[in-house]
């Protein structure tokens, strides 16, 4: 459900699904990302990295999908892969 929690930067309209393949004469404006949408991965990445930066994680210079936080003598490393945190 990671993608479904990410707001979109751009305005996107879709044709809603219909029973029996009929066409509706309406469009839906997306408020959040959906699976299968090209922008979903980027929207989720921006959402999760913004949160991690707010709690003092820093992105690795050589790989922005690796975020590191120093907690005293402990080093916390978070890896982002598609919609997973490792």
mmCIF file of C-alpha atoms in Angstrom:
data_model
loop_
_atom_site.group_PDB
_atom_site.id
_atom_site.type_symbol
_atom_site.label_atom_id
_atom_site.label_comp_id
_atom_site.label_asym_id
_atom_site.label_seq_id
_atom_site.Cartn_x
_atom_site.Cartn_y
_atom_site.Cartn_z
ATOM 1 C CA UNK A 1 0.000 0.000 0.000
ATOM 2 C CA UNK A 2 3.017 2.309 -0.141
ATOM 3 C CA UNK A 3 2.036 3.898 -3.439
ATOM 4 C CA UNK A 4 -1.518 4.530 -2.268
ATOM 5 C CA UNK A 5 -0.292 6.852 0.504
ATOM 6 C CA UNK A 6 1.645 9.251 -1.701
ATOM 7 C CA UNK A 7 0.220 12.554 -2.933
ATOM 8 C CA UNK A 8 0.798 13.452 -6.577
ATOM 9 C CA UNK A 9 2.610 16.602 -7.708
ATOM 10 C CA UNK A 10 0.683 16.888 -10.946
ATOM 11 C CA UNK A 11 -3.010 16.815 -11.763
ATOM 12 C CA UNK A 12 -4.065 13.482 -13.287
ATOM 13 C CA UNK A 13 -7.517 12.494 -14.497
ATOM 14 C CA UNK A 14 -8.595 8.933 -15.266
ATOM 15 C CA UNK A 15 -11.593 7.291 -16.878
ATOM 16 C CA UNK A 16 -13.308 5.320 -14.088
ATOM 17 C CA UNK A 17 -13.747 1.557 -14.423
ATOM 18 C CA UNK A 18 -17.219 0.521 -15.485
ATOM 19 C CA UNK A 19 -19.300 -2.639 -15.470
ATOM 20 C CA UNK A 20 -19.520 -4.499 -18.777
ATOM 21 C CA UNK A 21 -16.951 -2.161 -20.342
ATOM 22 C CA UNK A 22 -19.395 0.708 -20.842
ATOM 23 C CA UNK A 23 -17.960 4.188 -21.041
ATOM 24 C CA UNK A 24 -18.900 6.843 -18.515
ATOM 25 C CA UNK A 25 -18.984 10.464 -19.550
ATOM 26 C CA UNK A 26 -17.055 11.481 -16.450
ATOM 27 C CA UNK A 27 -13.446 11.678 -15.361
ATOM 28 C CA UNK A 28 -12.001 11.173 -11.903
ATOM 29 C CA UNK A 29 -9.260 13.401 -10.522
ATOM 30 C CA UNK A 30 -6.644 11.377 -8.666
ATOM 31 C CA UNK A 31 -5.722 12.692 -5.224
ATOM 32 C CA UNK A 32 -3.146 9.989 -4.464
ATOM 33 C CA UNK A 33 -0.906 7.711 -6.497
ATOM 34 C CA UNK A 34 -2.148 4.342 -7.762
ATOM 35 C CA UNK A 35 -0.375 1.117 -8.638
ATOM 36 C CA UNK A 36 0.488 1.052 -12.332
ATOM 37 C CA UNK A 37 0.762 4.826 -12.616
ATOM 38 C CA UNK A 38 4.141 5.989 -13.968
ATOM 39 C CA UNK A 39 4.423 8.675 -11.292
ATOM 40 C CA UNK A 40 3.672 6.361 -8.340
ATOM 41 C CA UNK A 41 7.235 5.234 -7.618
ATOM 42 C CA UNK A 42 8.575 8.779 -7.655
ATOM 43 C CA UNK A 43 5.718 10.091 -5.501
ATOM 44 C CA UNK A 44 6.329 7.381 -2.892
ATOM 45 C CA UNK A 45 10.090 7.958 -2.932
ATOM 46 C CA UNK A 46 9.580 11.686 -2.323
ATOM 47 C CA UNK A 47 7.075 11.032 0.479
ATOM 48 C CA UNK A 48 9.226 8.525 2.369
ATOM 49 C CA UNK A 49 12.512 10.416 1.950
ATOM 50 C CA UNK A 50 10.898 13.648 3.127
ATOM 51 C CA UNK A 51 9.717 11.867 6.285
ATOM 52 C CA UNK A 52 13.111 10.258 6.896
ATOM 53 C CA UNK A 53 14.887 13.600 6.458
ATOM 54 C CA UNK A 54 12.514 15.171 8.984
ATOM 55 C CA UNK A 55 13.739 12.640 11.554
ATOM 56 C CA UNK A 56 17.396 13.391 10.709
ATOM 57 C CA UNK A 57 18.276 10.692 8.190
ATOM 58 C CA UNK A 58 20.701 11.740 5.462
ATOM 59 C CA UNK A 59 20.887 10.314 1.962
ATOM 60 C CA UNK A 60 24.133 8.663 0.942
ATOM 61 C CA UNK A 61 25.938 10.710 -1.736
ATOM 62 C CA UNK A 62 26.722 7.671 -3.881
ATOM 63 C CA UNK A 63 23.216 6.148 -3.609
ATOM 64 C CA UNK A 64 20.208 8.347 -2.698
ATOM 65 C CA UNK A 65 18.173 5.220 -1.865
ATOM 66 C CA UNK A 66 20.418 4.563 1.137
ATOM 67 C CA UNK A 67 19.644 6.791 4.127
ATOM 68 C CA UNK A 68 21.758 6.887 7.265
ATOM 69 C CA UNK A 69 21.207 8.220 10.780
ATOM 70 C CA UNK A 70 23.662 8.337 13.665
ATOM 71 C CA UNK A 71 22.084 7.662 17.068
ATOM 72 C CA UNK A 72 24.910 8.002 19.551
ATOM 73 C CA UNK A 73 27.173 5.011 18.914
ATOM 74 C CA UNK A 74 24.542 3.310 16.738
ATOM 75 C CA UNK A 75 24.316 3.705 12.965
ATOM 76 C CA UNK A 76 20.846 3.173 11.478
ATOM 77 C CA UNK A 77 20.747 2.396 7.745
ATOM 78 C CA UNK A 78 17.519 2.356 5.710
ATOM 79 C CA UNK A 79 17.498 1.025 2.151
ATOM 80 C CA UNK A 80 14.697 1.926 -0.255
ATOM 81 C CA UNK A 81 13.849 -0.536 -3.003
ATOM 82 C CA UNK A 82 10.754 0.148 -5.114
ATOM 83 C CA UNK A 83 8.047 0.202 -2.399
ATOM 84 C CA UNK A 84 10.020 -1.591 0.325
ATOM 85 C CA UNK A 85 12.116 -0.380 3.250
ATOM 86 C CA UNK A 86 15.007 -2.692 4.109
#
